[in-house]
Coordinates of N, CA and C and ligand atoms in Angstrom, one line a residue:
X1 N -15.7 8.4 28.6 CA -15.6 9.4 29.0 C -17.7 9.7 29.5
X2 N -17.9 9.4 30.8 CA -19.4 10.1 30.9 C -19.3 11.0 31.8
X3 N -20.4 12.0 31.6 CA -21.1 13.2 32.6 C -22.0 13.4 32.9
X4 N -22.3 12.9 33.5 CA -23.7 13.6 34.0 C -24.2 14.8 33.4
X5 N -25.2 15.3 32.8 CA -26.0 16.6 33.2 C -26.4 16.6 34.4
X6 N -27.6 15.3 34.4 CA -28.4 16.2 35.6 C -28.8 15.0 36.3
X7 N -29.5 14.3 36.7 CA -30.0 12.9 37.7 C -31.3 12.6 36.6
X8 N -30.9 12.1 36.0 CA -31.2 10.8 34.9 C -30.3 11.4 33.2
X9 N -29.5 12.5 33.0 CA -29.6 12.6 31.7 C -26.8 12.6 31.8
X10 N -27.0 11.6 31.0 CA -25.9 10.7 30.8 C -25.5 11.6 29.6
X11 N -24.5 12.0 29.2 CA -23.9 12.6 28.2 C -22.6 11.3 28.1
X12 N -22.2 10.7 26.8 CA -21.6 9.4 26.9 C -20.7 10.5 25.6
X13 N -20.0 11.2 25.9 CA -19.0 11.8 25.3 C -18.5 10.7 23.7
X14 N -18.1 11.1 22.7 CA -18.0 10.2 21.2 C -18.1 9.2 21.6
X15 N -19.0 8.4 22.3 CA -19.5 6.7 21.5 C -19.9 7.0 20.3
X16 N -20.3 7.9 20.1 CA -20.7 7.4 18.3 C -19.7 7.6 18.1
X17 N -19.0 7.5 18.1 CA -17.8 8.7 16.4 C -17.1 7.1 16.5
X18 N -16.6 6.2 17.0 CA -16.5 4.8 16.1 C -17.1 4.2 14.8
X19 N -18.7 4.4 14.6 CA -19.5 3.5 14.1 C -19.6 5.1 13.3
X20 N -18.9 5.9 13.2 CA -20.5 7.5 12.7 C -20.3 6.5 11.1
X21 N -19.9 6.6 11.0 CA -19.4 5.5 9.0 C -21.1 5.2 8.6
X22 N -20.5 3.8 9.4 CA -21.8 2.3 9.1 C -22.7 3.8 9.3
X23 N -23.0 4.6 10.2 CA -24.2 5.7 10.9 C -24.9 6.4 10.0
X24 N -23.6 7.2 9.4 CA -24.0 7.5 7.9 C -24.8 6.7 7.0
X25 N -23.5 5.6 6.3 CA -24.2 4.7 5.2 C -26.1 4.7 5.1
X26 N -25.6 3.7 6.7 CA -27.3 3.1 7.3 C -28.1 4.6 7.3
X27 N -28.1 5.5 7.4 CA -28.7 7.1 6.9 C -29.2 6.5 5.5
X28 N -28.5 7.6 5.0 CA -28.2 7.7 3.6 C -29.5 6.4 2.3
X29 N -29.3 5.6 4.1 CA -30.8 4.5 2.9 C -31.6 4.4 3.2
X30 N -31.8 5.6 4.8 CA -33.1 5.2 5.2 C -34.2 7.4 4.3
X31 N -32.9 7.8 4.2 CA -33.1 9.3 3.3 C -33.9 9.0 1.9
X32 N -33.3 7.7 1.2 CA -33.5 7.4 0.5 C -34.9 7.4 -0.4
X33 N -35.5 6.7 1.0 CA -37.1 5.9 0.8 C -38.2 7.1 1.6
X34 N -36.7 8.0 2.6 CA -38.1 8.5 3.8 C -36.9 10.1 3.6
X35 N -37.2 10.8 2.5 CA -36.1 11.6 2.1 C -36.8 13.5 3.5
X36 N -36.0 13.8 3.6 CA -35.6 14.8 4.5 C -36.9 16.0 4.2
X37 N -38.0 16.7 5.3 CA -38.6 17.3 5.0 C -39.0 18.5 5.9
X38 N -39.6 19.7 5.9 CA -40.3 20.8 7.0 C -41.3 20.7 6.9
X39 N -41.3 19.9 8.7 CA -42.6 20.0 9.0 C -43.9 21.3 9.9
X40 N -44.6 21.1 9.2 CA -45.6 22.4 9.5 C -46.2 22.2 11.0
X41 N -46.0 22.9 11.8 CA -46.4 23.1 13.4 C -48.1 23.4 13.5
X42 N -48.3 22.8 14.4 CA -50.0 23.3 14.3 C -50.1 24.6 14.3
X43 N -49.4 25.2 14.6 CA -49.7 27.1 14.1 C -49.6 26.7 13.1
X44 N -49.4 26.6 12.8 CA -48.6 27.3 11.3 C -47.5 27.4 10.9
X45 N -46.2 27.3 11.2 CA -44.6 27.6 11.1 C -44.8 26.8 10.6
X46 N -43.2 26.7 9.4 CA -43.0 25.9 8.5 C -41.2 25.9 10.2
X47 N -40.6 24.3 10.3 CA -40.2 24.7 11.3 C -38.7 24.2 10.9
X48 N -38.0 25.2 11.1 CA -36.4 25.4 10.3 C -35.8 23.7 10.7
X49 N -36.2 23.5 11.4 CA -35.2 22.0 11.4 C -36.4 20.9 10.2
X50 N -35.3 20.4 9.4 CA -35.7 19.2 8.1 C -35.8 17.8 9.0
X51 N -36.9 17.2 8.8 CA -37.2 16.1 9.6 C -37.2 14.5 8.9
X52 N -36.9 13.6 9.2 CA -37.4 11.8 8.7 C -37.9 11.4 9.8
X53 N -38.3 10.2 9.4 CA -38.5 8.9 10.5 C -38.5 7.7 10.2
X54 N -37.5 6.7 11.5 CA -37.0 5.5 10.6 C -37.4 4.5 11.8
X55 N -38.4 3.2 12.0 CA -38.7 2.2 12.8 C -39.8 1.8 12.8
X56 N -40.7 1.9 13.9 CA -42.5 1.5 13.3 C -43.8 2.5 13.7
X57 N -42.7 3.8 14.0 CA -43.3 4.2 14.6 C -42.2 5.5 13.8
X58 N -43.5 6.6 13.6 CA -42.1 8.5 13.0 C -43.1 9.7 13.5
X59 N -42.3 10.5 14.2 CA -43.4 12.0 14.4 C -43.5 13.0 13.5
X60 N -44.5 12.9 13.2 CA -45.4 14.5 12.7 C -45.6 14.7 12.6
X61 N -45.3 16.6 12.6 CA -47.2 17.0 12.3 C -47.2 17.6 11.4
X62 N -48.5 18.8 11.8 CA -49.5 19.4 10.7 C -49.9 19.7 11.6
X63 N -51.0 20.3 10.7 CA -52.0 22.1 11.3 C -52.6 21.3 11.9
X64 N -53.1 19.8 12.6 CA -54.1 18.9 12.9 C -53.6 18.8 14.4
X65 N -52.2 18.4 14.7 CA -51.3 19.1 15.7 C -50.2 17.6 14.8
X66 N -49.4 17.2 16.4 CA -47.8 15.9 17.2 C -48.9 14.5 17.1
X67 N -48.3 14.5 16.5 CA -48.4 12.2 16.9 C -47.3 11.5 16.0
X68 N -48.0 10.3 16.5 CA -46.8 9.2 16.1 C -48.0 8.1 14.8
X69 N -46.7 8.0 14.0 CA -47.5 7.0 12.9 C -46.5 6.5 12.0
X70 N -47.1 4.6 11.5 CA -46.2 4.1 11.0 C -46.4 4.7 9.7
X71 N -46.9 5.9 9.1 CA -48.0 6.3 7.8 C -46.5 7.2 7.3
X72 N -45.5 7.2 6.8 CA -45.0 9.2 6.3 C -46.1 9.3 4.9
X73 N -46.6 10.8 5.8 CA -47.7 11.2 5.2 C -47.0 11.3 3.4
X74 N -45.8 11.4 3.0 CA -45.3 12.5 2.0 C -45.4 10.9 0.6
X75 N -45.3 9.3 1.4 CA -45.2 8.6 0.9 C -46.3 7.9 0.7
X76 N -47.3 7.4 1.5 CA -48.5 7.2 2.5 C -47.9 5.3 3.1
X77 N -46.5 5.2 3.1 CA -45.7 4.1 2.7 C -45.4 3.9 4.4
X78 N -44.7 3.0 5.5 CA -44.5 2.7 5.8 C -43.0 3.8 6.6
X79 N -42.7 4.0 6.8 CA -40.8 5.0 7.3 C -40.0 3.5 6.9
X80 N -39.3 3.7 6.9 CA -38.3 2.3 6.4 C -37.6 2.0 7.7
X81 N -37.5 0.7 7.1 CA -37.0 -0.4 9.0 C -36.1 0.4 10.0
X82 N -35.8 0.5 10.8 CA -34.4 1.1 11.8 C -33.7 0.6 11.7
X83 N -32.5 0.4 11.2 CA -31.2 -0.4 10.5 C -31.0 -0.6 12.2
X84 N -29.7 -1.6 11.8 CA -29.3 -2.9 13.1 C -28.8 -1.8 13.4
X85 N -28.0 -0.7 12.9 CA -26.7 -0.1 13.3 C -27.0 1.1 14.0
X86 N -28.5 1.4 13.8 CA -29.2 2.1 15.3 C -29.5 1.6 16.2
X87 N -30.5 1.3 15.8 CA -30.7 0.4 17.6 C -29.7 -0.3 18.1
X88 N -28.5 -1.1 17.6 CA -27.5 -1.2 18.0 C -26.4 -0.5 19.1
X89 N -26.7 0.3 18.7 CA -26.5 1.9 19.3 C -27.1 2.2 20.3
X90 N -28.7 2.6 19.6 CA -29.4 3.6 21.3 C -29.5 2.1 22.0
X91 N -29.2 1.1 21.7 CA -29.7 0.2 22.8 C -27.8 -0.2 24.1
X92 N -27.6 0.3 22.8 CA -25.8 0.4 23.6 C -26.2 1.5 25.0
X93 N -26.0 2.1 24.8 CA -26.1 3.9 25.1 C -27.2 3.7 26.2
X94 N -27.9 3.1 25.7 CA -29.4 3.5 26.5 C -28.6 2.2 28.1
X95 N -28.0 1.1 28.0 CA -27.6 -0.2 28.8 C -26.7 0.8 30.5
X96 N -25.4 1.5 28.9 CA -24.1 2.4 29.7 C -25.0 3.0 30.9
X97 N -26.6 4.4 30.4 CA -27.4 4.8 31.3 C -27.8 4.0 32.2
X98 N -28.1 2.9 32.0 CA -28.8 2.5 33.0 C -30.5 1.6 32.6
X99 N -30.8 1.5 31.3 CA -31.8 1.9 30.8 C -31.6 0.1 29.7
X100 N -32.4 -0.9 30.7 CA -31.7 -2.3 30.3 C -32.7 -2.6 29.3
X101 N -34.3 -2.3 29.5 CA -35.5 -2.8 28.5 C -35.9 -1.9 27.5
X102 N -34.4 -0.5 27.3 CA -34.8 -0.3 26.0 C -35.0 -0.4 24.5
X103 N -36.3 -0.5 24.3 CA -36.7 -1.1 22.6 C -37.0 0.1 21.5
X104 N -36.0 0.6 21.7 CA -36.9 2.2 20.3 C -37.9 1.3 19.2
X105 N -38.6 2.7 19.3 CA -39.6 1.7 18.3 C -40.3 2.7 16.4
X106 N -38.9 4.0 17.4 CA -38.9 5.5 17.3 C -37.8 6.1 16.1
X107 N -37.3 5.9 15.9 CA -36.2 7.3 15.1 C -37.0 8.5 15.1
X108 N -36.4 9.8 15.5 CA -36.8 10.5 14.6 C -35.6 10.8 14.1
X109 N -35.3 12.3 13.2 CA -34.0 11.7 12.4 C -33.7 14.2 12.0
X110 N -33.5 14.6 12.8 CA -33.8 15.2 12.8 C -32.1 16.6 12.1
X111 N -32.4 17.2 10.4 CA -31.5 17.4 10.0 C -31.0 19.4 10.3
X112 N -29.3 19.5 11.0 CA -29.7 21.5 10.7 C -28.9 22.1 10.1
X113 N -29.2 23.5 9.4 CA -27.5 23.4 8.8 C -27.4 25.1 9.2
X114 N -27.0 25.8 9.2 CA -26.1 27.0 10.1 C -27.6 27.4 9.5
X115 N -28.1 28.4 11.1 CA -28.8 29.2 11.1 C -29.9 27.7 11.8
X116 N -29.8 26.9 11.8 CA -31.5 26.0 12.1 C -31.4 26.0 13.8
X117 N -32.4 25.6 14.2 CA -32.6 26.1 15.7 C -34.1 25.3 16.0
X118 N -33.9 25.3 17.2 CA -34.8 24.2 17.7 C -35.7 24.4 19.2
X119 N -36.9 26.5 19.0 CA -37.3 26.0 20.3 C -37.6 25.4 21.5
X120 N -37.7 25.6 22.5 CA -37.2 25.0 24.3 C -39.1 24.6 24.0
X121 N -38.9 22.9 24.3 CA -40.0 22.2 24.1 C -40.2 21.2 25.0
X122 N -40.6 20.6 24.7 CA -40.8 19.3 26.5 C -41.4 17.9 25.1
X123 N -40.8 16.9 24.8 CA -40.7 15.5 24.4 C -42.3 15.0 25.0
X124 N -43.1 14.9 24.4 CA -44.3 14.4 25.6 C -45.4 13.7 24.5
X125 N -45.3 13.5 23.7 CA -46.0 13.0 22.9 C -45.7 11.1 23.3
X126 N -45.2 10.9 23.5 CA -44.4 9.4 23.5 C -45.8 8.8 24.7
X127 N -46.2 7.5 25.3 CA -46.8 7.1 25.8 C -46.3 7.3 27.3
X128 N -44.7 6.3 27.4 CA -44.7 5.7 28.4 C -43.5 7.1 29.4
X129 N -42.9 8.1 29.7 CA -41.5 9.2 30.4 C -41.0 7.9 31.6
X130 N -41.3 7.1 31.3 CA -40.3 6.0 32.2 C -38.8 5.7 31.6
X131 N -39.0 5.3 30.3 CA -38.4 4.9 29.0 C -38.1 6.4 27.9
X132 N -36.6 6.4 28.5 CA -35.6 7.5 27.6 C -35.7 7.9 26.5
X133 N -35.1 8.8 26.7 CA -34.2 9.3 24.5 C -33.1 8.7 25.1
X134 N -32.8 8.6 23.4 CA -31.4 8.2 23.6 C -31.1 9.0 21.8
X135 N -30.5 10.0 22.1 CA -30.0 11.3 21.8 C -28.5 11.3 21.1
X136 N -28.6 11.5 19.4 CA -26.5 11.0 18.6 C -26.8 11.8 18.5
X137 N -25.7 12.6 17.9 CA -25.9 14.1 17.6 C -24.2 13.7 16.2
X138 N -23.6 13.6 15.1 CA -23.7 13.9 14.3 C -23.3 15.1 14.2
X139 N -21.7 15.3 12.8 CA -21.4 16.4 12.4 C -22.0 17.9 12.9
X140 N -21.5 19.1 12.6 CA -21.7 20.1 12.9 C -21.8 20.1 14.2
X141 N -21.1 20.7 15.1 CA -21.3 20.9 17.2 C -22.2 22.1 16.9
X142 N -22.9 21.7 18.0 CA -24.5 22.7 18.5 C -24.0 23.1 19.8
X143 N -24.9 24.0 19.9 CA -25.1 24.3 21.5 C -27.7 24.0 22.2
X144 N -26.8 23.4 23.5 CA -27.9 22.3 23.7 C -28.2 22.6 24.9
X145 N -29.0 23.8 24.6 CA -30.0 23.9 25.6 C -31.0 23.8 26.5
X146 N -30.4 23.3 28.2 CA -30.9 21.8 28.7 C -31.5 22.9 30.1
X147 N -32.5 22.8 30.0 CA -33.8 23.3 30.9 C -34.0 22.9 31.8
X148 N -34.6 23.0 33.2 CA -35.2 22.5 33.7 C -37.6 22.4 33.8
X149 N -37.6 21.4 34.4 CA -39.6 21.4 33.8 C -40.1 21.9 33.9
X150 N -39.9 23.0 34.1 CA -40.1 24.6 34.2 C -40.2 25.6 32.5
X151 N -40.9 25.9 31.8 CA -40.8 26.4 30.6 C -39.3 28.1 30.8
X152 N -40.3 28.2 32.2 CA -39.3 29.6 32.5 C -38.0 29.4 33.9
X153 N -37.5 28.1 33.6 CA -36.5 27.4 34.1 C -35.1 28.4 33.2
X154 N -34.5 28.8 33.9 CA -33.4 29.2 32.9 C -32.3 27.5 32.9
X155 N -32.2 27.0 30.7 CA -31.3 26.6 30.4 C -30.1 26.8 30.3
X156 N -29.1 25.9 31.6 CA -28.1 26.0 31.3 C -27.4 25.5 29.8
X157 N -26.1 25.5 29.5 CA -25.7 25.6 28.0 C -25.2 24.2 27.7
X158 N -24.9 23.4 27.3 CA -23.8 22.0 26.7 C -23.5 22.0 25.8
X159 N -22.8 22.0 25.4 CA -21.4 22.0 23.8 C -22.3 20.7 23.3
X160 N -22.4 20.6 22.2 CA -22.2 18.5 21.8 C -22.1 18.7 20.5
X161 N -21.6 17.8 20.3 CA -19.7 17.8 19.2 C -20.3 16.1 18.6
X162 N -19.3 16.0 17.5 CA -19.8 15.0 16.8 C -19.6 13.6 17.6
X163 N -20.5 11.5 16.8 CA -20.1 11.7 17.6 C -20.7 11.4 19.6
X164 N -21.7 12.2 19.5 CA -21.4 12.7 21.9 C -23.5 12.3 21.2
X165 N -23.2 11.6 22.0 CA -24.8 10.8 22.6 C -25.3 11.3 24.5
X166 N -26.3 11.3 24.4 CA -27.3 11.1 25.9 C -28.4 10.5 25.8
X167 N -27.7 10.0 27.0 CA -30.2 9.4 27.5 C -30.3 10.2 27.7
X168 N -31.6 9.8 27.7 CA -32.3 11.3 28.6 C -33.3 10.9 29.3
X169 N -33.9 10.5 30.3 CA -34.5 9.1 31.1 C -34.2 10.1 32.5
X170 N -35.2 9.4 33.4 CA -35.2 9.3 35.3 C -36.4 11.3 34.9
X171 N -35.8 11.8 36.3 CA -36.3 13.2 36.6 C -35.9 13.9 34.7
X172 N -35.3 13.7 34.2 CA -34.5 14.4 33.4 C -35.7 14.3 31.9
X173 N -36.2 13.5 31.8 CA -37.1 12.9 31.1 C -38.4 14.7 29.9
X174 N -38.5 15.0 30.9 CA -38.9 15.4 30.1 C -38.7 16.8 31.0
X175 N -37.8 17.1 30.8 CA -37.4 18.4 31.5 C -37.5 19.7 30.0
X176 N -37.4 20.5 29.5 CA -37.3 21.8 28.4 C -36.3 21.5 27.7
X177 N -36.0 21.7 26.7 CA -34.7 21.8 25.5 C -35.1 22.5 24.4
X178 N -33.5 22.8 24.1 CA -34.1 23.2 22.8 C -31.9 23.9 22.7
X179 N -32.3 23.8 21.1 CA -30.6 23.9 20.6 C -31.1 25.4 19.8
X180 N -29.9 26.1 19.8 CA -29.3 27.3 19.9 C -29.1 27.2 18.4
X181 N -29.4 28.5 17.5 CA -28.6 28.3 16.1 C -27.3 27.6 15.4
X182 N -27.6 26.9 14.8 CA -26.4 26.2 14.4 C -25.1 26.7 13.2
X183 N -24.3 27.4 13.5 CA -23.5 28.1 13.6 C -22.1 28.0 11.7
X184 N -21.6 28.6 10.8 CA -21.6 27.7 9.9 C -20.5 26.7 10.3
X185 N -19.6 26.3 9.7 CA -18.6 25.1 9.3 C -19.1 24.5 7.9
X186 N -17.8 23.0 8.4 CA -17.8 22.6 8.4 C -17.3 21.3 8.9
X187 N -18.1 20.1 8.0 CA -17.7 18.7 8.9 C -16.8 18.3 7.3
X188 N -15.8 17.5 7.8 CA -15.1 16.3 7.5 C -16.1 15.5 6.6
X189 N -17.4 14.6 7.4 CA -18.4 14.4 6.1 C -19.9 13.9 6.5
X190 N -20.5 15.2 6.8 CA -21.3 16.6 7.4 C -21.6 17.6 6.0
X191 N -20.4 17.8 6.6 CA -20.7 19.1 5.1 C -20.7 20.4 6.2
X192 N -22.3 21.5 5.1 CA -22.6 22.0 6.3 C -23.5 21.1 7.2
X193 N -23.3 20.4 7.8 CA -24.6 19.7 8.8 C -24.5 19.6 9.9
X194 N -25.6 19.3 10.9 CA -25.8 18.0 11.8 C -27.6 17.4 12.0
X195 N -26.3 16.4 12.2 CA -27.9 15.5 12.0 C -27.7 15.2 14.0
X196 N -29.9 14.8 14.4 CA -29.1 14.4 15.5 C -30.3 12.9 14.9
X197 N -29.9 11.5 15.8 CA -30.6 10.9 15.6 C -31.4 10.7 17.1
X198 N -32.5 10.4 17.3 CA -33.7 10.2 18.7 C -34.3 9.9 19.0
X199 N -33.8 8.5 19.5 CA -34.7 7.2 19.4 C -35.4 7.0 20.5
X200 N -36.3 6.6 20.5 CA -38.1 6.4 21.7 C -38.7 5.5 21.7
X201 N -38.9 5.2 22.6 CA -40.3 4.5 22.5 C -40.7 5.3 22.8
X202 N -41.9 5.1 21.9 CA -43.0 6.3 21.7 C -44.5 5.2 21.9
X203 N -44.5 4.0 22.1 CA -46.1 3.3 22.3 C -45.6 2.7 22.7
Ligands
LIG1 C1 -31.9 17.6 18.9 N1 -34.2 16.7 19.4 O1 -30.8 17.7 19.0 C2 -32.6 17.2 20.0 C3 -32.3 15.9 20.9 C4 -35.8 16.5 19.2 C5 -35.4 17.5 19.4 O2 -35.0 17.3 21.4 O3 -37.6 17.1 19.9 O4 -36.3 16.2 18.0 S1 -33.4 14.5 21.4 C6 -33.1 16.6 23.8 C7 -34.5 15.6 24.2 C8 -34.5 14.2 24.4 C9 -35.9 14.2 25.9 C10 -35.2 15.1 27.0 C11 -34.0 16.3 27.2 C12 -33.9 16.3 25.7 N2 -34.6 15.9 27.7 O5 -34.1 16.3 29.3 O6 -33.1 17.2 28.8 O7 -31.9 17.2 18.1
LIG2 FE1 -37.3 17.6 22.1

């Protein structure tokens, strides 16, 4: 089930379902080394999404700005290696979307609990916008806000459920996007939680 949301944005419904347990087992190992934390924005706000990373680079935010860094600021150590199951899934999905050379060096892991939202933004901290971002939704459903190239463009609402994978590339790579507050609920594997794995080629 492939659905083009817009040019360059391909939704692969349920693409990760068959691998969900393997992905969540690998996630547990990553989080044991680099626990979820609430980052502070450059403006001084605490993000409601809790984040961690794996791979050579991790996305971090603090009062000094946003950046990719090889070191987890909480531990002073490198981020955990990207699990093989993560990399394989991301590259398989990218290939379905026509991106045959996608080699993600960063996986940002977002944890949403009921009430958590992600306000409208663009992903612009990566070097090469020709490379897509691949995102994997696990656990509770979300309503994704899929906007345009201007902040003021009215976003459409895309429901994303457990196992859905989206490749955001081409002319959709720089669209504004966000996530509405997650509704209360219980997922059999994750409980009251949504996880989104976002695979990026940052460097
Ligand atoms: C999420 N995460 O559901 C989303 C999935 C983030 C973030 O937005 O920055 O961590 S990635 C969604 C995305 C990435 C790049 C482009 C577009 C969407 N887009 O054109 O809509 O936690
Ligand atoms: Fe984003």
